[in-house]
Coordinates of C-alpha atoms in Angstrom, one line a residue:
X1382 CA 8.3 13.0 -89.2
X1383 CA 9.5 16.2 -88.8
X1384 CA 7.5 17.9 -91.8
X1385 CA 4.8 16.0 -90.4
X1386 CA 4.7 17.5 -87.0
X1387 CA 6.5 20.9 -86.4
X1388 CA 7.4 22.5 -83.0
X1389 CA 6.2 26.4 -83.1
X1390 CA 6.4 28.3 -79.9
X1391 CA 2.5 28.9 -80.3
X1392 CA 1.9 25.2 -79.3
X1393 CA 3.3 26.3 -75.3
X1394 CA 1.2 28.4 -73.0
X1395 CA 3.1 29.5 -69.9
X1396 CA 1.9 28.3 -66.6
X1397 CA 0.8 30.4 -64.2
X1398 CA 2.8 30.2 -60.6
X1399 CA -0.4 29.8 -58.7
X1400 CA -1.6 27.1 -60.8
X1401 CA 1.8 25.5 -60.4
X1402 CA 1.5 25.2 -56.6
X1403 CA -2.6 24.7 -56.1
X1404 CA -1.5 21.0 -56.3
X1405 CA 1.4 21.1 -53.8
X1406 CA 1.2 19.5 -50.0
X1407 CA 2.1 21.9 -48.2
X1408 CA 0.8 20.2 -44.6
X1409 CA 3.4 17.9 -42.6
X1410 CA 2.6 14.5 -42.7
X1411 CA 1.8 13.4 -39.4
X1412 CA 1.6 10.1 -37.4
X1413 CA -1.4 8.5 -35.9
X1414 CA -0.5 9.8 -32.1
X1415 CA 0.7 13.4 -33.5
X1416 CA -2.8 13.5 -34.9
X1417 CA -4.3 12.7 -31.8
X1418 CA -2.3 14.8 -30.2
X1419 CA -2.9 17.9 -32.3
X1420 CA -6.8 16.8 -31.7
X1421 CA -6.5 16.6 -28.1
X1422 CA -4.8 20.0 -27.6
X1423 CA -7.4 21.7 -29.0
X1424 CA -9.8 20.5 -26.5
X1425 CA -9.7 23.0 -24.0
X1426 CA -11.1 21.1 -21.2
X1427 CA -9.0 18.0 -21.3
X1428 CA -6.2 20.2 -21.7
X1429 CA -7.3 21.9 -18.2
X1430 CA -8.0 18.8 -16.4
X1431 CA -4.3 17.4 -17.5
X1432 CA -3.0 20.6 -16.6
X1433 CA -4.4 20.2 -13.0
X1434 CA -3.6 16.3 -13.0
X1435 CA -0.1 17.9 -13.6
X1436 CA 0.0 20.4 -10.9
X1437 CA -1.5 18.4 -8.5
X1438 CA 1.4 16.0 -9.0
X1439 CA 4.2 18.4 -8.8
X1440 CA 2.1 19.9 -4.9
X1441 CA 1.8 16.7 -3.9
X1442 CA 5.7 16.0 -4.7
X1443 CA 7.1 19.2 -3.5
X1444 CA 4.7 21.0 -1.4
X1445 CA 5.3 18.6 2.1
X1446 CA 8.6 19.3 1.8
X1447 CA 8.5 23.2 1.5
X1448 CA 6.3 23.5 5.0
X1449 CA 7.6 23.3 8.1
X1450 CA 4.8 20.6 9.7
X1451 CA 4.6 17.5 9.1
X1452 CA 1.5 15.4 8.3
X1453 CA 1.8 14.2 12.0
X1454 CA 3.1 17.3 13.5
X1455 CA 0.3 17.8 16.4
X1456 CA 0.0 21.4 18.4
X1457 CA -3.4 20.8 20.9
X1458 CA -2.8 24.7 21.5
X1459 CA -4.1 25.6 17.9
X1460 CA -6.5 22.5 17.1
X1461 CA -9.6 23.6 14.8
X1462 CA -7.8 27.3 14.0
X1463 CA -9.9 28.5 10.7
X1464 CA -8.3 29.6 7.6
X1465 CA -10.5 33.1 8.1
X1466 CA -9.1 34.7 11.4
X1467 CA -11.4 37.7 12.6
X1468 CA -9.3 40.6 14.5
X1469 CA -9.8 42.5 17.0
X1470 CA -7.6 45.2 17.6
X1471 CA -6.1 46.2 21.3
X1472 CA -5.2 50.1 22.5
X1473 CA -2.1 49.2 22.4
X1474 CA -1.9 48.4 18.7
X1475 CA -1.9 44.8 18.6
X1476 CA -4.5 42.4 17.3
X1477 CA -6.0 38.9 18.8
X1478 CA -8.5 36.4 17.6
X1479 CA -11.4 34.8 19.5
X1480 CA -11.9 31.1 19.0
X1481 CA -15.3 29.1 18.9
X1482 CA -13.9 27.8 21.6
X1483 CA -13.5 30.9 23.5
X1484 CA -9.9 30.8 23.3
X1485 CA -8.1 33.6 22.7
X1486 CA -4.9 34.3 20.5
X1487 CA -2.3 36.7 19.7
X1488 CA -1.9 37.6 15.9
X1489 CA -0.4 39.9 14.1
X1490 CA -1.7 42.0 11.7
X1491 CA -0.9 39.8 7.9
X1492 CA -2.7 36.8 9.8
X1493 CA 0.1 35.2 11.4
X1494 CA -0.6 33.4 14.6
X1495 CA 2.1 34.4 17.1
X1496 CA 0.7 32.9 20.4
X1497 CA -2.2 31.3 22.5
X1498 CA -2.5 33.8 25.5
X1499 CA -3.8 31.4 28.5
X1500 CA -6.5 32.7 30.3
X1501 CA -6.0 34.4 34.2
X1502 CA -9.6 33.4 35.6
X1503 CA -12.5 31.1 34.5
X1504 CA -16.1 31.5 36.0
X1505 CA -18.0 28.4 34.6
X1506 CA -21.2 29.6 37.0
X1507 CA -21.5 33.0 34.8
X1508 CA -19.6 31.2 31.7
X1509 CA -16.8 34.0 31.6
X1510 CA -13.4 33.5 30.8
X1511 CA -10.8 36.4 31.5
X1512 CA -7.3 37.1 30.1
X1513 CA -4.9 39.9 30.4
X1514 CA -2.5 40.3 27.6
X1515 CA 0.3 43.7 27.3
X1516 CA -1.2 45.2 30.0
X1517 CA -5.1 45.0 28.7
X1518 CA -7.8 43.1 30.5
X1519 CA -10.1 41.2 28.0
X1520 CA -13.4 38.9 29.1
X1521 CA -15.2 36.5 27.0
X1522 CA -18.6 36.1 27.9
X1523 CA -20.0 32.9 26.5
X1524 CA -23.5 32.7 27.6
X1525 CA -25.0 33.6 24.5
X1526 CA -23.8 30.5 23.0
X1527 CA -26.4 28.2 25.0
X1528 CA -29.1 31.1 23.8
X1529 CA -28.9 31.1 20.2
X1530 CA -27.7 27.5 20.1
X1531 CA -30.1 26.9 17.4
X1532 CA -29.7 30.2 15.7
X1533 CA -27.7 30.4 12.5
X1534 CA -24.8 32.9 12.1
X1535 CA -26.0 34.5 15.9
X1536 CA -23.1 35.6 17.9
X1537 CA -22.0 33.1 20.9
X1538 CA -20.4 35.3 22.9
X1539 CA -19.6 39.1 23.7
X1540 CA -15.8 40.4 23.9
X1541 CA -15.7 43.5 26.2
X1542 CA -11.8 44.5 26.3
X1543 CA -10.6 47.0 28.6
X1544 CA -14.3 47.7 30.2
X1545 CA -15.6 48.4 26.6
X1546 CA -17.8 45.8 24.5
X1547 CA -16.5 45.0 21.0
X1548 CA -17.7 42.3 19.3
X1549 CA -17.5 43.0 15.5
X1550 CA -14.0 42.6 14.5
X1551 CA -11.8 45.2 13.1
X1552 CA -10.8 43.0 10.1
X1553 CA -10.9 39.8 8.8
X1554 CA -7.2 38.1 7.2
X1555 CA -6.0 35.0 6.3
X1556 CA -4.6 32.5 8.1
X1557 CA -0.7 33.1 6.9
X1558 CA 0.8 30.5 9.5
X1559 CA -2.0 27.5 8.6
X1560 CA -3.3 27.9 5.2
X1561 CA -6.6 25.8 5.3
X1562 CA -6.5 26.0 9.2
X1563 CA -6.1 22.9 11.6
X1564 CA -8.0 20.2 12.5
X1565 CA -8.9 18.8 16.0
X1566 CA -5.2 17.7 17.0
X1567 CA -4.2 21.0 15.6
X1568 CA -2.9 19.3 12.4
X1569 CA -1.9 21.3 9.4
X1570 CA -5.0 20.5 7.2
X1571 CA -3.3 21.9 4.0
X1572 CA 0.1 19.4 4.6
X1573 CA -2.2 17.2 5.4
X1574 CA -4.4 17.0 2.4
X1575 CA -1.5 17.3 0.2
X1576 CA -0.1 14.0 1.4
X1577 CA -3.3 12.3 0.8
X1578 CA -2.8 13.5 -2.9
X1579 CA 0.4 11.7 -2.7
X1580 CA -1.7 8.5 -1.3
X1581 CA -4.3 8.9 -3.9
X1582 CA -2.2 9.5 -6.6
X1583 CA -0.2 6.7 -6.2
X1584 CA -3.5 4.7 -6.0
X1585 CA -4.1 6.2 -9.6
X1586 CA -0.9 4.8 -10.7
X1587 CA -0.9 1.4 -9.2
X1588 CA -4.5 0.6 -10.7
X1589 CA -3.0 1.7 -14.2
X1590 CA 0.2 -0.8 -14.1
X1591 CA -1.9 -3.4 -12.8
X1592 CA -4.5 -2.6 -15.8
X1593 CA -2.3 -2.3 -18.2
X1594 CA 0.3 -5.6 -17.4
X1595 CA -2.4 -7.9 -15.9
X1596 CA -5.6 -6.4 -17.6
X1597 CA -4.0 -6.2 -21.3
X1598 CA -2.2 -9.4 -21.5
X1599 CA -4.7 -11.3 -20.1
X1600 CA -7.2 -9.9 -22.4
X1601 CA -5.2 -10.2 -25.4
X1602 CA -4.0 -14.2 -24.4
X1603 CA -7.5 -15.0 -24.3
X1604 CA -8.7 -13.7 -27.5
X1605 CA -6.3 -14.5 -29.7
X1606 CA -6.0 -18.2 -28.7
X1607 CA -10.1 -18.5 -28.3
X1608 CA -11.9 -21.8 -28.0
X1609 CA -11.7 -23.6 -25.0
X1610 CA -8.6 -21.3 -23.4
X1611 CA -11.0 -18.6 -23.8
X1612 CA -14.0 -19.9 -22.4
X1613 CA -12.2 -20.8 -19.0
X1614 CA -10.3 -17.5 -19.0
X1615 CA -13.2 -15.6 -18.9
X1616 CA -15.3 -17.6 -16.7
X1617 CA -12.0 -16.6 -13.9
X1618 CA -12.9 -13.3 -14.7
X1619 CA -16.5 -13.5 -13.9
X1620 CA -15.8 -15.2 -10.9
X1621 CA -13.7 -12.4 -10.1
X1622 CA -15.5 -10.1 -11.4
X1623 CA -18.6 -11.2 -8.7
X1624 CA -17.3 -10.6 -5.4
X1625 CA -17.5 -7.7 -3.6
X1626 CA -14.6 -5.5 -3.2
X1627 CA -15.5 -4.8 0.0
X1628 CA -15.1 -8.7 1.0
X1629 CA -12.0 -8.5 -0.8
X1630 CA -10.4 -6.1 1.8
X1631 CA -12.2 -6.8 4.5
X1632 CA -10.3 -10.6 4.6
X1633 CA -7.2 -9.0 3.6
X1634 CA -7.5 -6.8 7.0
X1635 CA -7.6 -10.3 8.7
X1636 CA -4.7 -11.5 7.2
X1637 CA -2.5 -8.0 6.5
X1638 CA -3.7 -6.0 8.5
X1639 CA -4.9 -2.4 7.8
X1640 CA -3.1 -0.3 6.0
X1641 CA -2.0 1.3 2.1
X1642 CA -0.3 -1.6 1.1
X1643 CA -4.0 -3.9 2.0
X1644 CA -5.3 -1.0 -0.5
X1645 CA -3.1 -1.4 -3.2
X1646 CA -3.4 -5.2 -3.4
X1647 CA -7.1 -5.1 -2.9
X1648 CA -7.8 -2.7 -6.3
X1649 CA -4.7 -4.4 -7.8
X1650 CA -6.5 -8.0 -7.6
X1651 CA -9.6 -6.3 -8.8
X1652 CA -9.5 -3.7 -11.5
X1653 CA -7.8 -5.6 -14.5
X1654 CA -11.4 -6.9 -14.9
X1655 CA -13.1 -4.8 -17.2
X1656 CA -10.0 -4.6 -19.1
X1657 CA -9.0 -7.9 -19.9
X1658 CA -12.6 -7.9 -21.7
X1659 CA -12.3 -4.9 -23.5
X1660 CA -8.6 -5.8 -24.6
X1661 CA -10.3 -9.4 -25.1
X1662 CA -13.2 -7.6 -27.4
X1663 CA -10.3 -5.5 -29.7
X1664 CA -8.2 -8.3 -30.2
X1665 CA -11.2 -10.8 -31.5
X1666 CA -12.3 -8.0 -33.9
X1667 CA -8.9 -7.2 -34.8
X1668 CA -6.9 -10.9 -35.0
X1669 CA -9.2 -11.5 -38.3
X1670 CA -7.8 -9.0 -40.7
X1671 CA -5.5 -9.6 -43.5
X1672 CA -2.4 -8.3 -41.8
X1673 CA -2.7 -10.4 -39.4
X1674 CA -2.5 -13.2 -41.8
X1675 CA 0.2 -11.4 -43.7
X1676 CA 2.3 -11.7 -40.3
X1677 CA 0.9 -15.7 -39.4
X1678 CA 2.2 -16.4 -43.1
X1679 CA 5.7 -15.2 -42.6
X1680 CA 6.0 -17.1 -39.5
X1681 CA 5.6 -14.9 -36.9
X1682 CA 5.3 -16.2 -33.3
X1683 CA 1.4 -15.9 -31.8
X1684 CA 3.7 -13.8 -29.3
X1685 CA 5.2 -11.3 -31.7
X1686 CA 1.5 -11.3 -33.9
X1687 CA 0.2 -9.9 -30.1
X1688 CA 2.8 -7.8 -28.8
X1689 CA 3.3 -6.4 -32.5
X1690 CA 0.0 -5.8 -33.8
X1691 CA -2.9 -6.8 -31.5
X1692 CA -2.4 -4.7 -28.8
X1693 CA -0.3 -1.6 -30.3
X1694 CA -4.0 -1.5 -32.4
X1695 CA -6.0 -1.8 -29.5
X1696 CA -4.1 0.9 -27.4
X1697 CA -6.4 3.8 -28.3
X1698 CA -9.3 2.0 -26.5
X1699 CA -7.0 1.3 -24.1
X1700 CA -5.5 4.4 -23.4
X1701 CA -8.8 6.3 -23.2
X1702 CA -9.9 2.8 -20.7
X1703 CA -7.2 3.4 -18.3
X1704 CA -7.9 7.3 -17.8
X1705 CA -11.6 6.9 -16.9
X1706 CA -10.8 3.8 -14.4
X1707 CA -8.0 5.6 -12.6
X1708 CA -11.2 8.5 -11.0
X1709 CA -12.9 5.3 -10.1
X1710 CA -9.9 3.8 -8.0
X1711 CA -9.1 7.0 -6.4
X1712 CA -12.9 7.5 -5.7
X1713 CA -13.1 4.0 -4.5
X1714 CA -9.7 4.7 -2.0
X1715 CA -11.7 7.7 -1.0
X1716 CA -14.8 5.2 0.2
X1717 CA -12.8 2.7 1.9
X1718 CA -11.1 5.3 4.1
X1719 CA -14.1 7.3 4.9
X1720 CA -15.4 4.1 6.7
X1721 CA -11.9 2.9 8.2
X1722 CA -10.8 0.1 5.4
X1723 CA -8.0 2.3 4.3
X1724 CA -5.1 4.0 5.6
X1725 CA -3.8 3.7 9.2
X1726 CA -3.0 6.7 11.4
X1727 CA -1.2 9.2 11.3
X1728 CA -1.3 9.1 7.9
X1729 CA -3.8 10.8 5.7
X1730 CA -6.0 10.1 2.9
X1731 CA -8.6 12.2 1.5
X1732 CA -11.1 10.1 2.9
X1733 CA -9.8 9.5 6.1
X1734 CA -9.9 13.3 6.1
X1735 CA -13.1 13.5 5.1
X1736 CA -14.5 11.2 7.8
X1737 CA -12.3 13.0 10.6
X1738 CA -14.6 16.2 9.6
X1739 CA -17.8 14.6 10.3
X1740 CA -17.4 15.3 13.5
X1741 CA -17.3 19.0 13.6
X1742 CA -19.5 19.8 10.0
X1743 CA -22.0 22.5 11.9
X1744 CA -19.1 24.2 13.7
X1745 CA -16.1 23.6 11.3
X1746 CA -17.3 23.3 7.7
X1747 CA -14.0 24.1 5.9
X1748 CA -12.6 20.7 7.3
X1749 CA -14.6 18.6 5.4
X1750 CA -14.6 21.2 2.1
X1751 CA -11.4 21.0 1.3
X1752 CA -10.7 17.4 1.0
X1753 CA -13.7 16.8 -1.0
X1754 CA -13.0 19.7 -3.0
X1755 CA -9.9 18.1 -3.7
X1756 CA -11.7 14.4 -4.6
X1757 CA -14.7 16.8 -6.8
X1758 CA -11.7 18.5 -9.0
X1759 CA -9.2 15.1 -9.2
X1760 CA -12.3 12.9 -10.3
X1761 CA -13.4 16.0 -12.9
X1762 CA -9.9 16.6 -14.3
X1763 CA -9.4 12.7 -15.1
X1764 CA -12.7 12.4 -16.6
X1765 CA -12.3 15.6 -18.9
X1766 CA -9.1 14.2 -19.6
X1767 CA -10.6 11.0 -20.6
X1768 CA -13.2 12.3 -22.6
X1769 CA -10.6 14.2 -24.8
X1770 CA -8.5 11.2 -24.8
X1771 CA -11.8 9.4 -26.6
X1772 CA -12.3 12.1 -29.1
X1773 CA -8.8 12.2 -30.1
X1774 CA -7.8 8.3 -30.9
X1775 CA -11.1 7.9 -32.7
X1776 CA -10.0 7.7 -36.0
X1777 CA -13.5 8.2 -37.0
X1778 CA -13.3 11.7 -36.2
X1779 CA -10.5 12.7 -37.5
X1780 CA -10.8 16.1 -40.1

């Protein structure tokens, strides 16, 4: 054998080192939601509406508590204050601010309202109102406000102080003590708004519990055990499915009464709907495959072959269904406040917010623009978010 076949050094051939490690796997091995993970983080925009989601959360939370007003806190002496004070300056160094409503207020310089300075003498013949503050008499005459009534962005009034006219302010600040101004009760709009994030946020989380207990077992009861179970399980759904959700609270105002709690029930009986049939759809496609024969052939429970498999495999659907129903449940808490279905007084909602604006849009704008601005970027964030979520559980697109 060995004169047969002789080992010379000429039969080796040294291997080069980067021919040695072409082949290695160098990349971590990663699970399915690492994957998706690593996929949604590089989608910028989902990544910047979860960031929001996240700091809305955490001003909701803690911001209330860091003022010193309450939602309810009412001061009639600074109702519909703007968050854009326009100053006038006085000889004596000190500034005020003239109200649309001709009322007139001591501020210092930053934009921090110090005082309402109550006026000495009001002609309502001539439509003059005259104040004297540190020693300087100031008028506000108010006629031109019935002249260019109709007239966009003309001046309603005329400021003479000390005998001299000035009406263009001296500078223009922010409003340091009320940060989005005040509303009619004079009513921090900016405490206010954050606690109807609180109200809408816990919405948002409410709809997703009920979703995901009701909405998922339900679903996944119905299309594992088919037939006959199924049939009637969906035909409840259809019948819930078909009345109105306004009917739905409007008889629960009859019997509870109006409130958050008439709100919560009302979505809670309502939006497990549509996910009881998607979960329903997953687990029919899914309860078919080998592995869940495997699993029936070992003797697992129907309840373990569910809770184990059918739904753990249905949760990327799932997942990405629960982030674009929550925008709909806060948009649809939004609507039922807006027309008085939702939250009582004194507490605040966005909607309720939104509809207390109505009143004044021509005159005071920003009261209605900053709860809706708040709705607008909520409703965005969760459906960027949701989007992303799509992309990244698809295994399909996985690279």
């Amino acid at each position: 054998m060995t004169d047969q076949f002789k080992i010379t050094p000429d039969l080796w051939e040294p291997i080069v080192i980067e021919d040695r490690e072409k082949d290695k796997i160098v990349r971590k091995s990663l699970t399915y939601w690492q994957d998706a993970w690593r996929r949604l983080k590089k989608n910028h925009l989902s990544m910047l509406g979860l960031g929001v989601i996240f700091l809305l959360a955490f001003a909701a939370i803690i911001g209330p508590t860091l003022s010193p007003y309450s939602y309810s806190d009412q001061d009639l002496n600074m109702s519909n204050m703007p968050p854009r004070l326009e100053l006038h300056k006085l000889e004596d160094g000190t500034f005020v601010h003239v109200h649309k409503e001709y009322r007139l207020y001591e501020v210092s310089e930053s934009g921090e309202i110090l005082s309402r300075i109550q006026h000495t003498k009001e002609d309502m013949i001539n439509k003059t109102r005259e104040f004297e503050f540190n020693g300087n008499e100031i008028v506000i005459d108010y006629k031109l406000a019935a002249i260019n009534k109709d007239v966009p962005n003309a001046p309603k009034f005329t400021l003479t102080i000390n005998g001299q006219q000035n009406d263009t302010a001296d500078k223009t600040v922010w409003n340091k003590t009320y940060l989005f101004g005040t509303d009619t009760l004079g009513r921090d709009i900016f405490v206010r708004n954050l606690f109807g994030a609180r109200i809408s946020l816990l919405i948002a989380l409410v709809a997703t519990i009920v979703q995901f207990f009701i909405g998922v077992i339900y679903g996944g009861v119905s299309g594992y055990v088919g037939g006959r179970v199924d049939n009637f399980m969906m035909r409840v759904v259809d019948i819930v499915d078909t009345i109105p959700l306004m009917l739905y609270v409007i008889l629960l105002m009859v019997v509870l009464g109006a409130g958050l709690m008439t709100i919560i029930i009302a979505l809670g009986s309502v939006y497990w709907v549509r996910m009881a049939r998607l979960v329903r759809g997953q687990v029919l496609s899914i309860k078919e495959n080998e592995f869940i024969l495997a699993a029936r052939t070992l003797g697992a429970s129907p309840w373990r072959i569910m809770v184990r498999h059918l739904i753990p495999n249905s949760m990327g659907a799932i997942i990405v269904s629960l982030a674009m129903m929550v925008p709909s449940a806060i948009f649809t808490e939004s609507f039922l406040s807006f027309i008085g279905l939702g939250v009582s007084a004194p507490q605040a909602s966005w909607g309720t917010l939104a509809s207390d604006a109505m009143g004044g849009l021509r005159t005071y704008a920003y009261q209605l623009f900053v709860p809706s601005f708040f709705i607008s970027m909520t409703v965005l964030s969760f459906n960027f978010l949701g989007d992303g979520l799509r992309d990244a559980l698809d295994p399909r697109l996985r690279k």
